[in-house]
mmCIF file of C-alpha atoms in Angstrom:
data_model
loop_
_atom_site.group_PDB
_atom_site.id
_atom_site.type_symbol
_atom_site.label_atom_id
_atom_site.label_comp_id
_atom_site.label_asym_id
_atom_site.label_seq_id
_atom_site.Cartn_x
_atom_site.Cartn_y
_atom_site.Cartn_z
ATOM 1 C CA UNK A 1 0.000 0.000 0.000
ATOM 2 C CA UNK A 2 2.083 2.933 -1.207
ATOM 3 C CA UNK A 3 1.851 6.308 0.457
ATOM 4 C CA UNK A 4 -0.365 7.711 -2.291
ATOM 5 C CA UNK A 5 -2.961 5.004 -1.572
ATOM 6 C CA UNK A 6 -3.184 6.142 2.031
ATOM 7 C CA UNK A 7 -3.300 9.777 0.896
ATOM 8 C CA UNK A 8 -6.193 9.093 -1.447
ATOM 9 C CA UNK A 9 -8.293 7.839 1.461
ATOM 10 C CA UNK A 10 -8.124 11.066 3.464
ATOM 11 C CA UNK A 11 -11.471 12.839 3.653
ATOM 12 C CA UNK A 12 -10.287 15.912 5.532
ATOM 13 C CA UNK A 13 -6.891 17.554 5.694
ATOM 14 C CA UNK A 14 -5.201 17.526 9.076
ATOM 15 C CA UNK A 15 -3.742 20.758 10.404
ATOM 16 C CA UNK A 16 -0.107 21.173 9.372
ATOM 17 C CA UNK A 17 2.750 20.617 11.797
ATOM 18 C CA UNK A 18 4.896 23.730 11.707
ATOM 19 C CA UNK A 19 8.230 22.162 12.705
ATOM 20 C CA UNK A 20 8.464 19.664 9.853
ATOM 21 C CA UNK A 21 11.858 19.224 8.141
ATOM 22 C CA UNK A 22 12.708 17.244 5.014
ATOM 23 C CA UNK A 23 14.166 13.808 5.858
ATOM 24 C CA UNK A 24 17.189 14.501 3.637
ATOM 25 C CA UNK A 25 18.207 17.421 5.859
ATOM 26 C CA UNK A 26 19.100 15.084 8.741
ATOM 27 C CA UNK A 27 22.688 13.902 8.957
ATOM 28 C CA UNK A 28 22.052 10.318 10.088
ATOM 29 C CA UNK A 29 19.415 7.590 9.852
ATOM 30 C CA UNK A 30 19.033 7.744 13.635
ATOM 31 C CA UNK A 31 18.095 11.409 13.427
ATOM 32 C CA UNK A 32 15.592 10.703 10.657
ATOM 33 C CA UNK A 33 14.005 7.857 12.638
ATOM 34 C CA UNK A 34 13.797 10.066 15.728
ATOM 35 C CA UNK A 35 12.120 12.805 13.680
ATOM 36 C CA UNK A 36 9.525 10.331 12.322
ATOM 37 C CA UNK A 37 8.806 9.117 15.854
ATOM 38 C CA UNK A 38 8.404 12.663 17.132
ATOM 39 C CA UNK A 39 6.176 13.523 14.156
ATOM 40 C CA UNK A 40 3.892 10.554 14.859
ATOM 41 C CA UNK A 41 3.660 11.348 18.554
ATOM 42 C CA UNK A 42 2.853 15.025 17.954
ATOM 43 C CA UNK A 43 0.257 14.216 15.295
ATOM 44 C CA UNK A 44 -1.429 11.668 17.590
ATOM 45 C CA UNK A 45 -1.542 14.220 20.395
ATOM 46 C CA UNK A 46 -3.013 16.929 18.168
ATOM 47 C CA UNK A 47 -5.436 14.574 16.397
ATOM 48 C CA UNK A 48 -6.334 11.728 18.816
ATOM 49 C CA UNK A 49 -9.179 10.482 16.587
ATOM 50 C CA UNK A 50 -7.113 10.354 13.389
ATOM 51 C CA UNK A 51 -6.340 7.059 11.660
ATOM 52 C CA UNK A 52 -2.947 5.985 10.375
ATOM 53 C CA UNK A 53 -3.956 6.855 6.809
ATOM 54 C CA UNK A 54 -4.545 10.454 7.952
ATOM 55 C CA UNK A 55 -1.089 10.554 9.501
ATOM 56 C CA UNK A 56 0.634 9.143 6.410
ATOM 57 C CA UNK A 57 -1.293 11.465 4.125
ATOM 58 C CA UNK A 58 -0.308 14.479 6.226
ATOM 59 C CA UNK A 59 3.358 13.479 6.078
ATOM 60 C CA UNK A 60 3.149 13.064 2.304
ATOM 61 C CA UNK A 61 1.495 16.483 1.984
ATOM 62 C CA UNK A 62 4.255 18.076 4.054
ATOM 63 C CA UNK A 63 6.918 16.444 1.890
ATOM 64 C CA UNK A 64 5.354 18.169 -1.102
ATOM 65 C CA UNK A 65 4.808 21.500 0.672
ATOM 66 C CA UNK A 66 8.436 21.586 1.853
ATOM 67 C CA UNK A 67 9.748 20.542 -1.572
ATOM 68 C CA UNK A 68 11.514 17.454 -0.175
ATOM 69 C CA UNK A 69 12.654 16.401 -3.622
ATOM 70 C CA UNK A 70 15.111 13.704 -2.589
ATOM 71 C CA UNK A 71 12.631 11.884 -0.353
ATOM 72 C CA UNK A 72 9.830 12.189 -2.911
ATOM 73 C CA UNK A 73 12.181 10.835 -5.594
ATOM 74 C CA UNK A 74 13.065 7.908 -3.326
ATOM 75 C CA UNK A 75 9.378 7.154 -2.764
ATOM 76 C CA UNK A 76 8.694 7.285 -6.499
ATOM 77 C CA UNK A 77 11.730 5.119 -7.231
ATOM 78 C CA UNK A 78 10.651 2.498 -4.698
ATOM 79 C CA UNK A 79 7.149 2.427 -6.151
ATOM 80 C CA UNK A 80 8.467 2.021 -9.698
ATOM 81 C CA UNK A 81 10.788 -0.812 -8.672
ATOM 82 C CA UNK A 82 7.931 -2.627 -6.936
ATOM 83 C CA UNK A 83 5.528 -2.472 -9.898
ATOM 84 C CA UNK A 84 6.844 -5.802 -11.191
ATOM 85 C CA UNK A 85 5.152 -8.283 -8.867
ATOM 86 C CA UNK A 86 7.279 -10.956 -7.213
ATOM 87 C CA UNK A 87 5.613 -14.301 -7.927
ATOM 88 C CA UNK A 88 5.684 -16.962 -5.195
ATOM 89 C CA UNK A 89 5.571 -20.509 -6.624
ATOM 90 C CA UNK A 90 5.366 -23.881 -4.815
ATOM 91 C CA UNK A 91 9.092 -24.404 -5.463
ATOM 92 C CA UNK A 92 10.064 -20.953 -4.163
ATOM 93 C CA UNK A 93 12.413 -21.306 -1.195
ATOM 94 C CA UNK A 94 13.679 -17.743 -0.845
ATOM 95 C CA UNK A 95 12.216 -14.262 -1.248
ATOM 96 C CA UNK A 96 13.873 -10.856 -1.113
ATOM 97 C CA UNK A 97 11.883 -7.880 0.158
ATOM 98 C CA UNK A 98 13.464 -4.433 0.383
ATOM 99 C CA UNK A 99 16.923 -6.000 0.455
ATOM 100 C CA UNK A 100 16.034 -8.565 3.156
ATOM 101 C CA UNK A 101 16.215 -12.291 2.442
ATOM 102 C CA UNK A 102 13.350 -14.501 3.602
ATOM 103 C CA UNK A 103 13.713 -18.286 3.798
ATOM 104 C CA UNK A 104 10.897 -20.810 3.671
ATOM 105 C CA UNK A 105 10.878 -22.702 6.987
ATOM 106 C CA UNK A 106 7.545 -24.521 7.247
ATOM 107 C CA UNK A 107 4.224 -25.430 5.671
ATOM 108 C CA UNK A 108 1.286 -27.130 7.330
ATOM 109 C CA UNK A 109 -2.474 -27.661 7.329
ATOM 110 C CA UNK A 110 -4.520 -26.692 10.399
ATOM 111 C CA UNK A 111 -7.430 -29.102 10.840
ATOM 112 C CA UNK A 112 -9.249 -26.684 13.151
ATOM 113 C CA UNK A 113 -9.159 -23.557 10.980
ATOM 114 C CA UNK A 114 -8.941 -25.543 7.719
ATOM 115 C CA UNK A 115 -6.171 -23.286 6.460
ATOM 116 C CA UNK A 116 -2.909 -24.149 4.730
ATOM 117 C CA UNK A 117 0.003 -21.915 5.766
ATOM 118 C CA UNK A 118 3.392 -21.551 4.085
ATOM 119 C CA UNK A 119 5.891 -19.610 6.197
ATOM 120 C CA UNK A 120 8.952 -17.543 5.289
ATOM 121 C CA UNK A 121 11.102 -15.782 7.924
ATOM 122 C CA UNK A 122 14.134 -13.499 7.774
ATOM 123 C CA UNK A 123 15.983 -15.465 10.502
ATOM 124 C CA UNK A 124 15.755 -19.156 9.552
ATOM 125 C CA UNK A 125 18.267 -20.181 12.222
ATOM 126 C CA UNK A 126 15.956 -18.816 14.916
ATOM 127 C CA UNK A 127 12.442 -18.832 13.404
ATOM 128 C CA UNK A 128 10.882 -18.351 16.835
ATOM 129 C CA UNK A 129 12.469 -14.889 17.146
ATOM 130 C CA UNK A 130 12.159 -13.579 13.594
ATOM 131 C CA UNK A 131 12.028 -9.834 12.958
ATOM 132 C CA UNK A 132 9.780 -10.226 9.888
ATOM 133 C CA UNK A 133 7.628 -13.096 8.640
ATOM 134 C CA UNK A 134 5.546 -13.836 5.540
ATOM 135 C CA UNK A 135 2.641 -16.294 5.627
ATOM 136 C CA UNK A 136 0.801 -17.512 2.556
ATOM 137 C CA UNK A 137 -2.616 -18.663 3.753
ATOM 138 C CA UNK A 138 -4.946 -20.796 1.601
ATOM 139 C CA UNK A 139 -8.513 -21.496 2.764
ATOM 140 C CA UNK A 140 -10.038 -24.981 2.624
ATOM 141 C CA UNK A 141 -13.525 -23.821 3.587
ATOM 142 C CA UNK A 142 -16.895 -25.098 2.383
ATOM 143 C CA UNK A 143 -18.268 -23.448 0.389
ATOM 144 C CA UNK A 144 -15.114 -21.922 -1.052
ATOM 145 C CA UNK A 145 -14.805 -18.424 0.397
ATOM 146 C CA UNK A 146 -14.623 -15.190 -1.517
ATOM 147 C CA UNK A 147 -11.920 -12.654 -0.768
ATOM 148 C CA UNK A 148 -14.591 -10.529 0.910
ATOM 149 C CA UNK A 149 -15.621 -13.410 3.195
ATOM 150 C CA UNK A 150 -12.027 -14.026 4.297
ATOM 151 C CA UNK A 151 -11.387 -10.311 4.823
ATOM 152 C CA UNK A 152 -14.568 -10.021 6.886
ATOM 153 C CA UNK A 153 -13.380 -12.862 9.115
ATOM 154 C CA UNK A 154 -9.872 -11.431 9.480
ATOM 155 C CA UNK A 155 -11.094 -7.956 10.418
ATOM 156 C CA UNK A 156 -12.827 -9.158 13.585
ATOM 157 C CA UNK A 157 -11.207 -7.545 16.608
ATOM 158 C CA UNK A 158 -10.690 -9.084 20.040
ATOM 159 C CA UNK A 159 -9.065 -7.858 23.284
ATOM 160 C CA UNK A 160 -5.550 -8.584 21.988
ATOM 161 C CA UNK A 161 -6.007 -7.366 18.418
ATOM 162 C CA UNK A 162 -6.948 -4.007 16.902
ATOM 163 C CA UNK A 163 -7.396 -2.842 13.308
ATOM 164 C CA UNK A 164 -5.305 0.148 12.253
ATOM 165 C CA UNK A 165 -6.269 0.384 8.602
ATOM 166 C CA UNK A 166 -8.816 -1.234 6.263
ATOM 167 C CA UNK A 167 -8.957 -0.637 2.530
ATOM 168 C CA UNK A 168 -10.300 -2.331 -0.590
ATOM 169 C CA UNK A 169 -9.616 -1.554 -4.243
ATOM 170 C CA UNK A 170 -9.607 -3.307 -7.622
ATOM 171 C CA UNK A 171 -6.381 -5.096 -8.535
ATOM 172 C CA UNK A 172 -4.335 -3.123 -11.063
ATOM 173 C CA UNK A 173 -4.043 -6.023 -13.530
ATOM 174 C CA UNK A 174 -7.058 -8.297 -13.015
ATOM 175 C CA UNK A 175 -9.568 -5.704 -11.851
ATOM 176 C CA UNK A 176 -10.872 -7.958 -9.056
ATOM 177 C CA UNK A 177 -11.441 -6.471 -5.611
ATOM 178 C CA UNK A 178 -8.481 -6.813 -3.235
ATOM 179 C CA UNK A 179 -8.759 -6.275 0.524
ATOM 180 C CA UNK A 180 -5.930 -4.727 2.559
ATOM 181 C CA UNK A 181 -5.877 -4.969 6.344
ATOM 182 C CA UNK A 182 -3.314 -3.591 8.796
ATOM 183 C CA UNK A 183 -3.640 -4.601 12.436
ATOM 184 C CA UNK A 184 -1.640 -4.784 15.643
ATOM 185 C CA UNK A 185 -1.579 -7.777 17.993
ATOM 186 C CA UNK A 186 -0.621 -7.627 21.675
ATOM 187 C CA UNK A 187 0.425 -10.724 23.583
ATOM 188 C CA UNK A 188 0.893 -10.336 27.336
ATOM 189 C CA UNK A 189 4.544 -10.957 28.137
ATOM 190 C CA UNK A 190 5.407 -11.587 24.484
ATOM 191 C CA UNK A 191 6.410 -9.610 21.438
ATOM 192 C CA UNK A 192 3.721 -7.526 19.763
ATOM 193 C CA UNK A 193 3.134 -7.718 16.017
ATOM 194 C CA UNK A 194 2.012 -5.388 13.270
ATOM 195 C CA UNK A 195 0.308 -7.403 10.506
ATOM 196 C CA UNK A 196 -0.114 -6.273 6.902
ATOM 197 C CA UNK A 197 -2.502 -8.511 4.966
ATOM 198 C CA UNK A 198 -3.585 -8.650 1.345
ATOM 199 C CA UNK A 199 -6.601 -10.860 0.558
ATOM 200 C CA UNK A 200 -7.686 -11.531 -3.010
ATOM 201 C CA UNK A 201 -9.296 -14.161 -5.186
ATOM 202 C CA UNK A 202 -7.375 -17.352 -5.888
ATOM 203 C CA UNK A 203 -8.418 -20.529 -7.757
ATOM 204 C CA UNK A 204 -12.155 -19.712 -7.392
ATOM 205 C CA UNK A 205 -11.507 -19.210 -3.659
ATOM 206 C CA UNK A 206 -9.322 -16.764 -1.738
ATOM 207 C CA UNK A 207 -5.784 -16.459 -0.426
ATOM 208 C CA UNK A 208 -4.112 -14.154 2.061
ATOM 209 C CA UNK A 209 -0.533 -12.887 2.018
ATOM 210 C CA UNK A 210 0.213 -11.902 5.616
ATOM 211 C CA UNK A 211 3.377 -9.903 6.396
ATOM 212 C CA UNK A 212 4.204 -9.575 10.110
ATOM 213 C CA UNK A 213 6.794 -7.379 11.793
ATOM 214 C CA UNK A 214 7.808 -8.122 15.374
ATOM 215 C CA UNK A 215 7.610 -5.076 17.646
ATOM 216 C CA UNK A 216 8.963 -4.738 21.166
ATOM 217 C CA UNK A 217 7.425 -6.338 24.224
ATOM 218 C CA UNK A 218 4.727 -3.804 25.057
ATOM 219 C CA UNK A 219 2.668 -3.614 28.213
ATOM 220 C CA UNK A 220 -0.720 -3.121 26.567
ATOM 221 C CA UNK A 221 -2.492 -2.868 23.229
ATOM 222 C CA UNK A 222 -2.581 0.936 23.213
ATOM 223 C CA UNK A 223 1.203 1.207 23.473
ATOM 224 C CA UNK A 224 1.613 -1.549 20.891
ATOM 225 C CA UNK A 225 -0.563 0.437 18.478
ATOM 226 C CA UNK A 226 1.572 3.559 18.959
ATOM 227 C CA UNK A 227 4.713 1.548 18.200
ATOM 228 C CA UNK A 228 3.051 -0.056 15.177
ATOM 229 C CA UNK A 229 2.034 3.328 13.739
ATOM 230 C CA UNK A 230 5.561 4.656 14.191
ATOM 231 C CA UNK A 231 7.073 1.618 12.462
ATOM 232 C CA UNK A 232 4.644 1.904 9.542
ATOM 233 C CA UNK A 233 5.903 5.452 8.976
ATOM 234 C CA UNK A 234 9.596 4.592 9.311
ATOM 235 C CA UNK A 235 11.867 4.076 6.311
ATOM 236 C CA UNK A 236 12.008 0.344 7.032
ATOM 237 C CA UNK A 237 8.250 0.123 7.469
ATOM 238 C CA UNK A 238 7.458 1.924 4.222
ATOM 239 C CA UNK A 239 9.960 -0.164 2.227
ATOM 240 C CA UNK A 240 8.825 -3.535 3.569
ATOM 241 C CA UNK A 241 5.144 -2.598 3.337
ATOM 242 C CA UNK A 242 5.458 -1.696 -0.341
ATOM 243 C CA UNK A 243 7.556 -4.791 -1.086
ATOM 244 C CA UNK A 244 5.053 -7.082 0.644
ATOM 245 C CA UNK A 245 2.214 -5.467 -1.329
ATOM 246 C CA UNK A 246 3.978 -6.511 -4.551
ATOM 247 C CA UNK A 247 3.951 -10.240 -3.693
ATOM 248 C CA UNK A 248 1.664 -12.460 -5.769
ATOM 249 C CA UNK A 249 0.772 -16.150 -5.535
ATOM 250 C CA UNK A 250 1.693 -18.062 -8.670
ATOM 251 C CA UNK A 251 0.369 -21.197 -10.330
ATOM 252 C CA UNK A 252 0.728 -24.792 -9.131
ATOM 253 C CA UNK A 253 -0.288 -24.409 -5.504
ATOM 254 C CA UNK A 254 -3.537 -26.491 -5.576
ATOM 255 C CA UNK A 255 -1.657 -29.631 -6.589
ATOM 256 C CA UNK A 256 1.157 -28.938 -4.119
ATOM 257 C CA UNK A 257 -1.193 -28.361 -1.190
ATOM 258 C CA UNK A 258 -2.863 -31.738 -1.726
ATOM 259 C CA UNK A 259 0.290 -33.310 -0.291
ATOM 260 C CA UNK A 260 0.490 -30.995 2.722
ATOM 261 C CA UNK A 261 -2.568 -32.317 4.561
#
């Protein structure tokens, strides 16, 4: 979900933040990350009811207003490089997203949820403590679910999970409706997660590409959401989010999954 997608969803402009500086004016990455964090905190304080798409849209507007040419060129360059979708096939063992290598570590069928999952992590030696994970989820439901049905199920909130962003739009190539969901999950005593999901039609059913980033060990869901919003706005978050959005499921999976049960 590139920045312009978030920007297009804004229905009302937020008030500008008068101390904004172009990211390229900072000397180090640490300074840039600190500025993004401060920006997110100030925006949340000024606009407590705003959604993450409002925050991202405001940042994009400020980049334009302040003529941040280098950052805008980087955003455009990233978007152009991600236009060519990365196809994930049954034989795919490795993926590269935003310069990070992901290794396939597991695949299984859950008899309770009736879902096949194929898992890639960026730390195959220690998959239990990955920083980033990609799950391909295929649904063995009866009747076969639509993308809308799966998205409706996934969007349900519970005490340990909260939606940050929901969006649907036609796919650029096929024209079918695709559902995007961003959520944060809090586990007491464990690492929190920000989840970026893309659900679309697949083999007359539906499939979900779920990208997860491990956050710190937060004390509650509210603090986890703040950390998730900050990460989504960071350089790393934007790059990985756009790269994950470019993943596509290729042919051959139905036959392969028959042998996973």
